[in-house]
CSV table of C-alpha atoms in Angstrom, one decimal:
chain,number,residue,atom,x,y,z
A,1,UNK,CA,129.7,60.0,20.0
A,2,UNK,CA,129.1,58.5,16.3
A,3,UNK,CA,125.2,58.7,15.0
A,4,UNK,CA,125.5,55.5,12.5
A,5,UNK,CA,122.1,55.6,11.6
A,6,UNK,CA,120.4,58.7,11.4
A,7,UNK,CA,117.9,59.8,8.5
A,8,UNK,CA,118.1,63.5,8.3
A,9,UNK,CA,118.1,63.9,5.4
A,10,UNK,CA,114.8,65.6,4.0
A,11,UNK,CA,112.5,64.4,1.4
A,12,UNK,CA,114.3,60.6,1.6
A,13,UNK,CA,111.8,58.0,3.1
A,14,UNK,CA,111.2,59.3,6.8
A,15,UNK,CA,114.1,61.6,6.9
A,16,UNK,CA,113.7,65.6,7.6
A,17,UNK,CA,110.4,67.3,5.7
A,18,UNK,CA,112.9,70.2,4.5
A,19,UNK,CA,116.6,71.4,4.6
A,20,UNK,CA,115.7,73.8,7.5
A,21,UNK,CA,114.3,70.8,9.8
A,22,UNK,CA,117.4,68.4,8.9
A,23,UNK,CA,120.1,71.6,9.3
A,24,UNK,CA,118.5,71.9,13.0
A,25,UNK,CA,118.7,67.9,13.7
A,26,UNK,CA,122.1,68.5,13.0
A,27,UNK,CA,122.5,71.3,15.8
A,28,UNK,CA,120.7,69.3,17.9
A,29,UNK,CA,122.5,66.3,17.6
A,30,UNK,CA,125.9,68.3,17.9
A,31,UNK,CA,124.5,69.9,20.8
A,32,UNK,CA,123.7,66.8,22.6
A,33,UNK,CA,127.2,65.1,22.4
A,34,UNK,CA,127.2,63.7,18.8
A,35,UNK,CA,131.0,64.2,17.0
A,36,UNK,CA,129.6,62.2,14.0
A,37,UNK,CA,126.1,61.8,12.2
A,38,UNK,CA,125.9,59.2,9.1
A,39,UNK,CA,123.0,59.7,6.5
A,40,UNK,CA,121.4,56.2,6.7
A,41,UNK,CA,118.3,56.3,4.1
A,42,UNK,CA,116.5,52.9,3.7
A,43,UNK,CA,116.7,51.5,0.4
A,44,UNK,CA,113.4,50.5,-0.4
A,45,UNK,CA,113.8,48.0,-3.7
A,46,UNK,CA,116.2,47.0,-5.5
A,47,UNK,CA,115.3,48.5,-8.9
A,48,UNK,CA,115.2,52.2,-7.2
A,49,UNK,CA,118.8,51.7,-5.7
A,50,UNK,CA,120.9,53.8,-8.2
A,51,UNK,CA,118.5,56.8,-8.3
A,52,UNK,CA,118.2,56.5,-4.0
A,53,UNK,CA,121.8,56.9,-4.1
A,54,UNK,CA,121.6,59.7,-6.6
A,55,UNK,CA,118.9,61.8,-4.6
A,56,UNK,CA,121.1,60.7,-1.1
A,57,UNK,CA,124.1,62.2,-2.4
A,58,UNK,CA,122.2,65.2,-4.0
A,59,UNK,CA,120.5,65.9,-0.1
A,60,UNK,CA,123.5,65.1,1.4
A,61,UNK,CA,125.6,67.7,-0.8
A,62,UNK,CA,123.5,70.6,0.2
A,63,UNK,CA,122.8,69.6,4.0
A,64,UNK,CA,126.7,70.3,4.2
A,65,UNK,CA,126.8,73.0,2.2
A,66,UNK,CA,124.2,74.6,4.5
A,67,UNK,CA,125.7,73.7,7.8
């Protein structure tokens, strides 16, 4: 199963509160069927798009380097 719109990632809008809680949403999701989990964040304005993307990459970086 494909997860196309999941916000684990922490400290993005209301993704995980910390690496720890989004690393365990991962094992849960895996352990409940799920192949594939994609970062979704919303992007809240316009202006704030480039440095969303920025911080998502960033988050999404270390969440794999953690799992």
């Amino acid at each position: 199963m494909v997860d196309f719109h999941s916000h684990v990632l922490p400290d993005i809008d209301d993704g995980a509160d910390s690496m720890e809680e989004a690393v365990r949403l991962c094992e849960i999701a895996k352990e409940s069927g799920t192949d594939k989990l994609i970062a979704t964040p919303h992007l809240a304005k316009l202006d704030e798009t480039a440095d969303l993307i920025r911080l998502r990459d960033s988050r999404l970086d270390e969440l794999r380097r953690e799992l």
